[in-house]
Tab-separated table of C-alpha atoms (C1' of nucleotides) in Angstrom:
chain	number	residue	atom	x	y	z
D	1	MET	CA	26.865	-7.659	19.162
D	2	SER	CA	23.778	-8.613	17.248
D	3	ARG	CA	21.034	-6.134	16.531
D	4	TRP	CA	18.147	-8.641	16.567
D	5	GLU	CA	17.377	-10.956	19.473
D	6	PRO	CA	20.698	-11.362	21.266
D	7	ASP	CA	22.891	-14.475	21.467
D	8	ALA	CA	21.897	-16.285	18.300
D	9	GLU	CA	24.633	-18.864	18.868
D	10	GLY	CA	23.476	-19.637	22.386
D	11	ARG	CA	19.870	-19.966	21.283
D	12	LEU	CA	20.845	-22.351	18.511
D	13	GLY	CA	22.906	-24.463	20.897
D	14	LYS	CA	20.132	-24.659	23.445
D	15	ALA	CA	17.494	-25.501	20.854
D	16	ALA	CA	19.736	-28.188	19.419
D	17	ILE	CA	20.430	-29.923	22.733
D	18	THR	CA	16.760	-29.828	23.648
D	19	LEU	CA	15.587	-31.266	20.352
D	20	PHE	CA	18.326	-33.902	20.248
D	21	ALA	CA	17.371	-35.042	23.731
D	22	GLU	CA	13.661	-35.072	22.941
D	23	GLN	CA	13.610	-36.786	19.578
D	24	GLY	CA	17.137	-37.935	18.779
D	25	TYR	CA	19.972	-36.511	16.725
D	26	ASP	CA	19.133	-38.078	13.383
D	27	GLU	CA	15.461	-37.261	13.724
D	28	THR	CA	16.228	-33.577	14.247
D	29	THR	CA	16.870	-31.503	11.129
D	30	VAL	CA	18.942	-28.354	11.080
D	31	ALA	CA	15.921	-26.483	9.762
D	32	GLU	CA	14.013	-27.529	12.888
D	33	ILE	CA	16.762	-26.334	15.202
D	34	ALA	CA	16.960	-23.003	13.439
D	35	GLU	CA	13.209	-22.564	13.525
D	36	ALA	CA	13.113	-23.346	17.257
D	37	ALA	CA	15.696	-20.608	17.763
D	38	GLY	CA	13.779	-18.190	15.549
D	39	LEU	CA	16.459	-18.275	12.853
D	40	THR	CA	17.095	-19.958	9.523
D	41	LYS	CA	19.148	-22.946	8.439
D	42	ARG	CA	21.595	-20.629	6.720
D	43	THR	CA	22.288	-18.818	9.968
D	44	PHE	CA	22.887	-22.097	11.785
D	45	PHE	CA	25.681	-22.900	9.375
D	46	ARG	CA	27.180	-19.471	9.891
D	47	TYR	CA	27.766	-20.299	13.557
D	48	PHE	CA	28.515	-24.020	13.272
D	49	SER	CA	30.531	-25.549	10.481
D	50	ASP	CA	28.261	-28.585	10.500
D	51	LYS	CA	25.376	-30.118	12.400
D	52	ARG	CA	27.572	-32.034	14.847
D	53	GLU	CA	29.655	-29.080	15.798
D	54	VAL	CA	26.861	-27.584	17.865
D	55	LEU	CA	27.567	-30.261	20.487
D	56	PHE	CA	31.308	-29.610	20.631
D	57	ASN	CA	31.483	-25.929	21.253
D	58	GLY	CA	33.105	-26.202	24.660
D	59	SER	CA	36.080	-28.241	23.533
D	60	HIS	CA	38.194	-25.177	22.967
D	61	GLU	CA	37.715	-24.046	26.538
D	62	LEU	CA	38.667	-27.497	27.807
D	63	ALA	CA	41.904	-27.406	25.852
D	64	GLU	CA	42.753	-23.913	27.035
D	65	ARG	CA	42.248	-24.839	30.669
D	66	TRP	CA	44.269	-27.984	30.435
D	67	ILE	CA	47.138	-26.295	28.601
D	68	GLY	CA	47.058	-23.464	31.124
D	69	GLY	CA	47.580	-25.979	33.914
D	70	ILE	CA	50.469	-27.622	32.102
D	71	GLU	CA	52.188	-24.293	31.583
D	72	ALA	CA	51.748	-23.461	35.260
D	73	ALA	CA	53.322	-26.717	36.447
D	74	PRO	CA	56.697	-26.547	38.201
D	75	GLU	CA	59.598	-26.549	35.774
D	76	ASP	CA	61.109	-29.723	37.122
D	77	ALA	CA	57.900	-31.727	36.884
D	78	GLY	CA	57.948	-34.640	34.423
D	79	PRO	CA	55.464	-34.817	31.526
D	80	MET	CA	52.826	-36.860	33.323
D	81	ALA	CA	53.121	-34.706	36.429
D	82	ALA	CA	52.624	-31.553	34.363
D	83	VAL	CA	49.640	-33.056	32.602
D	84	SER	CA	48.195	-33.923	35.962
D	85	VAL	CA	48.319	-30.292	37.063
D	86	GLY	CA	46.251	-29.551	33.969
D	87	LEU	CA	43.717	-32.109	35.122
D	88	ASP	CA	43.123	-30.037	38.262
D	89	GLU	CA	41.988	-27.167	36.053
D	90	VAL	CA	39.842	-29.479	33.977
D	91	ALA	CA	38.119	-30.916	37.028
D	92	GLU	CA	37.306	-27.412	38.178
D	93	LEU	CA	35.913	-26.466	34.794
D	94	PHE	CA	33.394	-29.285	34.916
D	95	ALA	CA	32.525	-28.850	38.590
D	96	ASP	CA	29.089	-27.351	37.937
D	97	ARG	CA	28.291	-29.035	34.629
D	98	HIS	CA	27.612	-32.578	35.688
D	99	ALA	CA	23.961	-32.642	34.629
D	100	PHE	CA	24.662	-31.021	31.297
D	101	ALA	CA	27.624	-33.313	30.648
D	102	ARG	CA	25.482	-36.361	31.290
D	103	LEU	CA	22.743	-35.202	28.916
D	104	ARG	CA	25.274	-34.448	26.223
D	105	SER	CA	27.074	-37.758	26.752
D	106	ARG	CA	23.866	-39.696	26.309
D	107	ILE	CA	23.161	-37.951	23.031
D	108	ILE	CA	26.645	-38.708	21.790
D	109	ALA	CA	26.562	-42.287	23.008
D	110	ALA	CA	23.472	-42.882	20.880
D	111	ASN	CA	25.102	-41.818	17.639
D	112	PRO	CA	28.259	-43.099	15.918
D	113	GLU	CA	28.689	-39.904	13.870
D	114	LEU	CA	28.897	-37.941	17.078
D	115	GLN	CA	31.336	-40.392	18.585
D	116	GLU	CA	33.565	-39.829	15.587
D	117	ARG	CA	33.505	-36.118	16.171
D	118	GLU	CA	34.245	-36.579	19.841
D	119	LEU	CA	37.249	-38.717	19.089
D	120	ILE	CA	38.730	-36.192	16.702
D	121	LYS	CA	38.220	-33.446	19.250
D	122	LEU	CA	40.118	-35.540	21.782
D	123	GLN	CA	42.820	-36.113	19.211
D	124	SER	CA	43.179	-32.412	18.621
D	125	LEU	CA	43.293	-31.929	22.374
D	126	ALA	CA	46.113	-34.448	22.512
D	127	GLY	CA	47.916	-32.492	19.827
D	128	ALA	CA	47.685	-29.301	21.847
D	129	ILE	CA	48.944	-31.045	24.959
D	130	GLN	CA	51.798	-32.532	23.004
D	131	ALA	CA	52.832	-29.077	21.842
D	132	ALA	CA	52.653	-27.739	25.389
D	133	LEU	CA	54.882	-30.563	26.589
D	134	VAL	CA	57.398	-29.975	23.834
D	135	ASP	CA	57.451	-26.329	24.908
D	136	ARG	CA	58.483	-27.542	28.341
D	137	GLY	CA	61.444	-29.352	26.841
D	138	VAL	CA	59.940	-32.836	26.609
D	139	SER	CA	61.105	-34.846	23.591
D	140	VAL	CA	58.640	-35.151	20.724
D	141	ASN	CA	58.207	-38.903	21.071
D	142	ALA	CA	57.674	-38.748	24.798
D	143	ALA	CA	55.256	-35.866	24.314
D	144	ILE	CA	53.218	-37.858	21.803
D	145	LEU	CA	52.883	-40.839	24.071
D	146	ALA	CA	52.294	-38.817	27.219
D	147	SER	CA	49.612	-36.664	25.607
D	148	GLN	CA	47.833	-39.651	24.100
D	149	ALA	CA	47.951	-41.506	27.373
D	150	SER	CA	46.668	-38.566	29.364
D	151	VAL	CA	43.784	-37.926	27.000
D	152	THR	CA	42.843	-41.577	27.269
D	153	VAL	CA	42.955	-41.278	31.035
D	154	PHE	CA	40.704	-38.228	30.865
D	155	HIS	CA	38.293	-39.871	28.453
D	156	VAL	CA	37.925	-42.975	30.573
D	157	ALA	CA	37.485	-40.996	33.776
D	158	PHE	CA	34.989	-38.633	32.183
D	159	ALA	CA	32.895	-41.538	30.947
D	160	HIS	CA	32.788	-42.934	34.471
D	161	TRP	CA	31.987	-39.521	35.907
D	162	VAL	CA	28.875	-38.922	33.831
D	163	GLU	CA	27.541	-42.360	34.647
D	164	GLN	CA	27.804	-42.009	38.416
D	165	ASP	CA	26.055	-39.519	40.653
D	166	ASP	CA	28.742	-37.565	42.498
D	167	PRO	CA	29.498	-34.338	40.604
D	168	ALA	CA	32.642	-33.842	42.696
D	169	ALA	CA	34.194	-37.186	41.825
D	170	LEU	CA	35.911	-36.195	38.598
D	171	ARG	CA	39.367	-35.471	39.974
D	172	ARG	CA	39.418	-38.682	41.976
D	173	LEU	CA	38.291	-40.730	38.971
D	174	MET	CA	41.037	-39.215	36.866
D	175	ASP	CA	43.641	-40.126	39.447
D	176	GLU	CA	42.377	-43.676	39.636
D	177	SER	CA	42.498	-43.962	35.886
D	178	LEU	CA	46.043	-42.631	35.819
D	179	GLU	CA	47.161	-45.081	38.473
D	180	GLU	CA	45.616	-47.955	36.562
D	181	LEU	CA	47.502	-46.969	33.434
D	182	ARG	CA	50.738	-46.885	35.399
D	183	SER	CA	50.306	-50.324	36.828
D	184	VAL	CA	49.290	-51.802	33.479
D	185	THR	CA	52.170	-50.393	31.459
D	186	ALA	CA	54.714	-51.178	34.140
D	187	ALA	CA	54.084	-54.903	33.717
T	1	MET	CA	29.472	-64.999	-6.707
T	2	SER	CA	28.117	-62.282	-8.918
T	3	ARG	CA	26.747	-63.035	-12.315
T	4	TRP	CA	27.844	-59.829	-14.015
T	5	GLU	CA	31.452	-58.696	-14.073
T	6	PRO	CA	32.958	-60.303	-11.008
T	7	ASP	CA	34.114	-58.597	-7.786
T	8	ALA	CA	31.970	-55.476	-7.786
T	9	GLU	CA	33.221	-54.564	-4.321
T	10	GLY	CA	36.864	-54.845	-5.325
T	11	ARG	CA	36.301	-52.753	-8.441
T	12	LEU	CA	34.561	-50.055	-6.449
T	13	GLY	CA	37.375	-49.973	-3.905
T	14	LYS	CA	40.045	-49.752	-6.556
T	15	ALA	CA	38.228	-47.028	-8.491
T	16	ALA	CA	37.713	-45.062	-5.298
T	17	ILE	CA	41.368	-45.142	-4.221
T	18	THR	CA	42.503	-44.190	-7.697
T	19	LEU	CA	40.124	-41.259	-8.005
T	20	PHE	CA	40.785	-40.044	-4.462
T	21	ALA	CA	44.518	-40.065	-5.149
T	22	GLU	CA	44.139	-38.324	-8.490
T	23	GLN	CA	41.697	-35.580	-7.658
T	24	GLY	CA	41.079	-35.629	-3.920
T	25	TYR	CA	38.380	-37.110	-1.710
T	26	ASP	CA	35.994	-34.174	-1.651
T	27	GLU	CA	36.316	-33.616	-5.366
T	28	THR	CA	35.308	-37.191	-6.101
T	29	THR	CA	31.605	-38.020	-6.089
T	30	VAL	CA	30.174	-41.436	-5.389
T	31	ALA	CA	28.513	-41.355	-8.798
T	32	GLU	CA	31.954	-40.951	-10.384
T	33	ILE	CA	33.395	-43.891	-8.468
T	34	ALA	CA	30.499	-46.079	-9.424
T	35	GLU	CA	30.740	-45.085	-13.057
T	36	ALA	CA	34.472	-45.819	-13.103
T	37	ALA	CA	33.663	-49.296	-11.801
T	38	GLY	CA	30.875	-49.751	-14.338
T	39	LEU	CA	28.185	-49.643	-11.655
T	40	THR	CA	25.699	-47.173	-10.212
T	41	LYS	CA	25.656	-45.008	-7.110
T	42	ARG	CA	22.972	-47.203	-5.574
T	43	THR	CA	25.186	-50.253	-5.864
T	44	PHE	CA	28.065	-48.434	-4.192
T	45	PHE	CA	25.899	-47.855	-1.148
T	46	ARG	CA	24.948	-51.513	-1.070
T	47	TYR	CA	28.596	-52.442	-0.515
T	48	PHE	CA	29.669	-49.491	1.603
T	49	SER	CA	27.497	-47.879	4.224
T	50	ASP	CA	28.866	-44.472	3.297
T	51	LYS	CA	31.463	-42.847	1.085
T	52	ARG	CA	34.247	-43.017	3.679
T	53	GLU	CA	33.811	-46.663	4.404
T	54	VAL	CA	35.393	-47.662	1.120
T	55	LEU	CA	38.769	-46.711	2.619
T	56	PHE	CA	38.295	-48.728	5.801
T	57	ASN	CA	37.425	-52.134	4.493
T	58	GLY	CA	40.523	-53.830	5.844
T	59	SER	CA	39.996	-52.827	9.439
T	60	HIS	CA	38.098	-55.988	10.230
T	61	GLU	CA	40.982	-58.139	9.095
T	62	LEU	CA	43.390	-56.113	11.224
T	63	ALA	CA	41.252	-56.664	14.306
T	64	GLU	CA	40.924	-60.380	13.628
T	65	ARG	CA	44.658	-60.828	13.288
T	66	TRP	CA	45.480	-58.872	16.396
T	67	ILE	CA	42.873	-60.688	18.473
T	68	GLY	CA	44.109	-64.010	17.137
T	69	GLY	CA	47.584	-63.170	18.387
T	70	ILE	CA	46.278	-62.213	21.805
T	71	GLU	CA	44.374	-65.464	22.119
T	72	ALA	CA	47.455	-67.415	21.139
T	73	ALA	CA	49.651	-65.753	23.770
T	74	PRO	CA	50.888	-67.874	26.694
T	75	GLU	CA	48.384	-68.047	29.518
T	76	ASP	CA	50.695	-66.477	32.054
T	77	ALA	CA	51.553	-63.468	29.904
T	78	GLY	CA	50.414	-60.097	31.262
T	79	PRO	CA	48.054	-57.879	29.258
T	80	MET	CA	50.744	-55.850	27.498
T	81	ALA	CA	52.732	-58.978	26.697
T	82	ALA	CA	49.683	-60.628	25.170
T	83	VAL	CA	48.903	-57.519	23.136
T	84	SER	CA	52.461	-57.563	21.900
T	85	VAL	CA	52.075	-61.066	20.525
T	86	GLY	CA	49.139	-59.701	18.567
T	87	LEU	CA	51.411	-57.036	17.149
T	88	ASP	CA	53.547	-59.767	15.580
T	89	GLU	CA	50.547	-60.874	13.582
T	90	VAL	CA	49.715	-57.303	12.659
T	91	ALA	CA	53.224	-56.616	11.419
T	92	GLU	CA	53.018	-59.701	9.228
T	93	LEU	CA	49.662	-58.639	7.810
T	94	PHE	CA	51.100	-55.371	6.572
T	95	ALA	CA	54.387	-56.832	5.357
T	96	ASP	CA	53.538	-56.515	1.662
T	97	ARG	CA	51.224	-53.507	1.821
T	98	HIS	CA	53.611	-50.683	2.498
T	99	ALA	CA	52.991	-48.821	-0.765
T	100	PHE	CA	49.244	-49.149	-0.508
T	101	ALA	CA	49.256	-48.112	3.129
T	102	ARG	CA	51.218	-45.003	2.306
T	103	LEU	CA	48.849	-43.998	-0.477
T	104	ARG	CA	45.844	-44.547	1.737
T	105	SER	CA	47.443	-42.668	4.622
T	106	ARG	CA	48.070	-39.641	2.456
T	107	ILE	CA	44.448	-39.566	1.353
T	108	ILE	CA	43.276	-39.773	4.944
T	109	ALA	CA	45.779	-37.215	6.157
T	110	ALA	CA	44.348	-34.712	3.685
T	111	ASN	CA	40.810	-34.950	4.998
T	112	PRO	CA	39.423	-34.441	8.502
T	113	GLU	CA	36.279	-36.464	7.826
T	114	LEU	CA	38.442	-39.442	7.031
T	115	GLN	CA	40.542	-38.913	10.124
T	116	GLU	CA	37.363	-39.060	12.162
T	117	ARG	CA	36.479	-42.378	10.631
T	118	GLU	CA	39.968	-43.699	11.246
T	119	LEU	CA	39.800	-42.763	14.887
T	120	ILE	CA	36.511	-44.529	15.428
T	121	LYS	CA	37.836	-47.622	13.728
T	122	LEU	CA	40.794	-47.584	16.102
T	123	GLN	CA	38.399	-47.143	18.984
T	124	SER	CA	36.404	-50.142	17.912
T	125	LEU	CA	39.653	-52.048	17.566
T	126	ALA	CA	40.493	-51.084	21.131
T	127	GLY	CA	37.098	-52.357	22.215
T	128	ALA	CA	37.751	-55.731	20.613
T	129	ILE	CA	41.177	-55.986	22.249
T	130	GLN	CA	39.665	-55.055	25.566
T	131	ALA	CA	37.180	-57.914	25.258
T	132	ALA	CA	39.950	-60.336	24.327
T	133	LEU	CA	41.927	-59.295	27.392
T	134	VAL	CA	38.936	-59.685	29.667
T	135	ASP	CA	38.518	-63.177	28.218
T	136	ARG	CA	42.049	-63.911	29.407
T	137	GLY	CA	41.083	-62.937	32.936
T	138	VAL	CA	42.349	-59.346	32.927
T	139	SER	CA	40.245	-56.947	34.975
T	140	VAL	CA	37.949	-54.628	33.045
T	141	ASN	CA	39.750	-51.455	34.084
T	142	ALA	CA	43.166	-52.821	33.275
T	143	ALA	CA	41.848	-54.108	29.963
T	144	ILE	CA	40.476	-50.684	29.045
T	145	LEU	CA	43.751	-48.942	29.732
T	146	ALA	CA	45.919	-51.634	28.182
T	147	SER	CA	43.866	-51.780	25.000
T	148	GLN	CA	43.784	-48.009	24.637
T	149	ALA	CA	47.484	-47.769	25.222
T	150	SER	CA	48.320	-50.521	22.776
T	151	VAL	CA	46.167	-49.032	20.044
T	152	THR	CA	47.904	-45.711	20.568
T	153	VAL	CA	51.246	-47.459	20.294
T	154	PHE	CA	50.127	-49.092	17.063
T	155	HIS	CA	48.770	-45.859	15.647
T	156	VAL	CA	51.945	-43.939	16.367
T	157	ALA	CA	54.164	-46.667	14.973
T	158	PHE	CA	52.022	-47.070	11.870
T	159	ALA	CA	52.207	-43.357	11.167
T	160	HIS	CA	55.983	-43.516	11.358
T	161	TRP	CA	56.072	-46.628	9.196
T	162	VAL	CA	54.210	-45.143	6.251
T	163	GLU	CA	56.413	-42.061	6.296
T	164	GLN	CA	59.718	-43.922	6.142
T	165	ASP	CA	60.985	-46.205	3.420
T	166	ASP	CA	61.673	-49.579	4.993
T	167	PRO	CA	58.626	-51.835	4.567
T	168	ALA	CA	60.045	-54.271	7.108
T	169	ALA	CA	60.392	-51.725	9.902
T	170	LEU	CA	56.879	-51.958	11.316
T	171	ARG	CA	57.561	-54.427	14.116
T	172	ARG	CA	60.623	-52.533	15.266
T	173	LEU	CA	58.760	-49.218	15.229
T	174	MET	CA	55.977	-50.724	17.319
T	175	ASP	CA	58.468	-51.963	19.882
T	176	GLU	CA	60.118	-48.588	20.093
T	177	SER	CA	56.775	-46.929	20.583
T	178	LEU	CA	55.863	-49.360	23.321
T	179	GLU	CA	59.140	-48.789	25.111
T	180	GLU	CA	58.637	-45.031	24.944
T	181	LEU	CA	55.200	-45.374	26.517
T	182	ARG	CA	56.681	-47.456	29.329
T	183	SER	CA	59.325	-44.955	30.147
T	184	VAL	CA	56.930	-42.032	30.041
T	185	THR	CA	54.269	-43.513	32.269
T	186	ALA	CA	56.801	-44.878	34.724
T	187	ALA	CA	57.918	-41.353	35.586
G	1	DG	C1'	12.299	-73.558	-20.555
G	2	DA	C1'	9.622	-71.819	-16.400
G	3	DT	C1'	10.910	-70.335	-12.111
G	4	DC	C1'	13.550	-68.485	-8.377
G	5	DG	C1'	16.849	-65.702	-5.998
G	6	DA	C1'	20.583	-62.635	-5.626
G	7	DA	C1'	22.771	-58.681	-7.698
G	8	DT	C1'	22.041	-54.548	-10.063
G	9	DG	C1'	19.463	-50.615	-12.026
G	10	DT	C1'	15.830	-46.734	-11.962
G	11	DC	C1'	13.700	-43.106	-9.895
G	12	DA	C1'	12.072	-40.074	-6.648
G	13	DC	C1'	12.925	-38.067	-2.412
G	14	DT	C1'	15.051	-36.045	2.020
G	15	DT	C1'	18.634	-33.584	4.167
G	16	DG	C1'	23.237	-31.580	5.009
G	17	DG	C1'	25.792	-28.030	3.319
G	18	DT	C1'	27.201	-23.843	0.196
G	19	DG	C1'	27.231	-19.659	-2.910
G	20	DT	C1'	25.053	-15.427	-3.903
G	21	DC	C1'	22.557	-11.653	-3.363
G	22	DA	C1'	19.024	-8.963	-0.973
G	23	DT	C1'	17.508	-6.975	3.294
G	24	DC	C1'	17.474	-5.437	7.865
G	25	DA	C1'	18.929	-3.038	12.131
G	26	DC	C1'	22.016	-0.181	14.109
G	27	DC	C1'	25.950	3.294	14.175
G	28	DC	C1'	28.366	7.258	12.552
G	29	DT	C1'	28.752	11.494	10.602
G	30	DA	C1'	27.554	15.605	8.115
A	1	DT	C1'	17.896	14.305	10.989
A	2	DA	C1'	18.934	12.351	6.671
A	3	DG	C1'	21.862	9.367	4.627
A	4	DG	C1'	25.593	6.104	4.094
A	5	DG	C1'	28.276	2.275	5.927
A	6	DT	C1'	28.560	-2.272	8.142
A	7	DG	C1'	27.747	-6.624	9.942
A	8	DA	C1'	24.062	-9.958	10.857
A	9	DT	C1'	20.261	-12.312	8.872
A	10	DG	C1'	17.023	-14.008	5.207
A	11	DA	C1'	15.723	-15.939	0.585
A	12	DC	C1'	16.663	-18.897	-2.886
A	13	DA	C1'	18.792	-21.961	-5.850
A	14	DC	C1'	21.800	-25.532	-6.051
A	15	DC	C1'	24.923	-29.837	-5.310
A	16	DA	C1'	25.991	-34.234	-3.332
A	17	DA	C1'	25.255	-37.921	0.222
A	18	DG	C1'	22.212	-41.269	1.404
A	19	DT	C1'	17.568	-44.041	1.345
A	20	DG	C1'	13.204	-46.497	0.067
A	21	DA	C1'	10.483	-48.854	-3.286
A	22	DC	C1'	10.180	-51.278	-7.122
A	23	DA	C1'	11.798	-53.092	-11.634
A	24	DT	C1'	15.175	-55.722	-14.189
A	25	DT	C1'	18.736	-58.954	-15.291
A	26	DC	C1'	21.467	-62.898	-15.036
A	27	DG	C1'	22.566	-67.604	-13.743
A	28	DA	C1'	21.205	-71.826	-11.439
A	29	DT	C1'	18.004	-75.502	-10.835
A	30	DC	C1'	14.205	-78.457	-11.380
DNA sequence: GATCGAATGTCACTTGGTGTCATCACCCTA
DNA sequence: TAGGGTGATGACACCAAGTGACATTCGATC
């Protein structure tokens, strides 16, 4: 692709994570990140629409995996069952990224701006799931609620996952979260 | 309070909403808002931590009302039942603000930055509800899920409310949303 | 009416973010 | 192999959000 040093985007992402972890998000300027990657501020903004976005690159892949799982679910499965098939894919995706996920989570946890961005990414994920459910014949209202609920379940489980030490625990934590939601709403 | 023209904060808020509605959020600068209110940019940032915040002033009142309802719920009510009592209070709070809520919603809907801020406000609302539930003796996990679910229910119902024409429909829409969530998660 | 404190103004500055144009490295083709 | 095309990068100027430091203004109070 590029004719200079390869993978400008990857270098920028790596430099950003490193600097954020070392000295904090607010204390790191875009100019610094670019310089650490041997590029300029202008180039940073060609790859990332804003400074936060560099931490949310993977969200598209997450959505694709999850949606793929939903589409592959048996036709007669209900909305939550279909969503749960998607969670299998998601758990697999994160299987070897526990350390990275923890680092990234800590950075985000330390900064409200980043939490805002994370929430809107989850919201857009919920929107995609909703559409996938509607495609399966689920009613719009049910799809809204089911997608919101499942994203909440994922979010809660993911937060637990990064704060404990077993990289393989994600799927189990998601199931526990789902079960808890069931018992709470049933009451 | 103030010794100049009274209610600087109120004037800033009013000027902001008006300008945002007229010419859009991005196209309105803080300096413009301040000038319209007969103040300066610096004073704007003394009342509002950033430009978005001027649209989210009421969120504290919403949380207080909802929490008040939860605390007033019968001791033996389950988490979702207690939350639902809070929704009565919330519905009352918005009874005479339908037009304003619609205007504000349209502004927010037109701007992703503002949607981010809205989501984090809802998240903080969920956190407050969670704490109120824990105070009632609900387990932490159940409180997390119940608060998240109830905020989702509120969000969905509110979105419907501002897009239809009956200002008195909020409580009914919230109940419908809640029922939908029950039936979806039960499956 | 001197003084005090809270609210507001002034000013300079940093940083995120953008528009525009120049430049560079490579590829293709004559 | 010279030259032109093309997409990635750099250079530079600029705007607007947000902040820190200090000055000013008004009203209250003694």
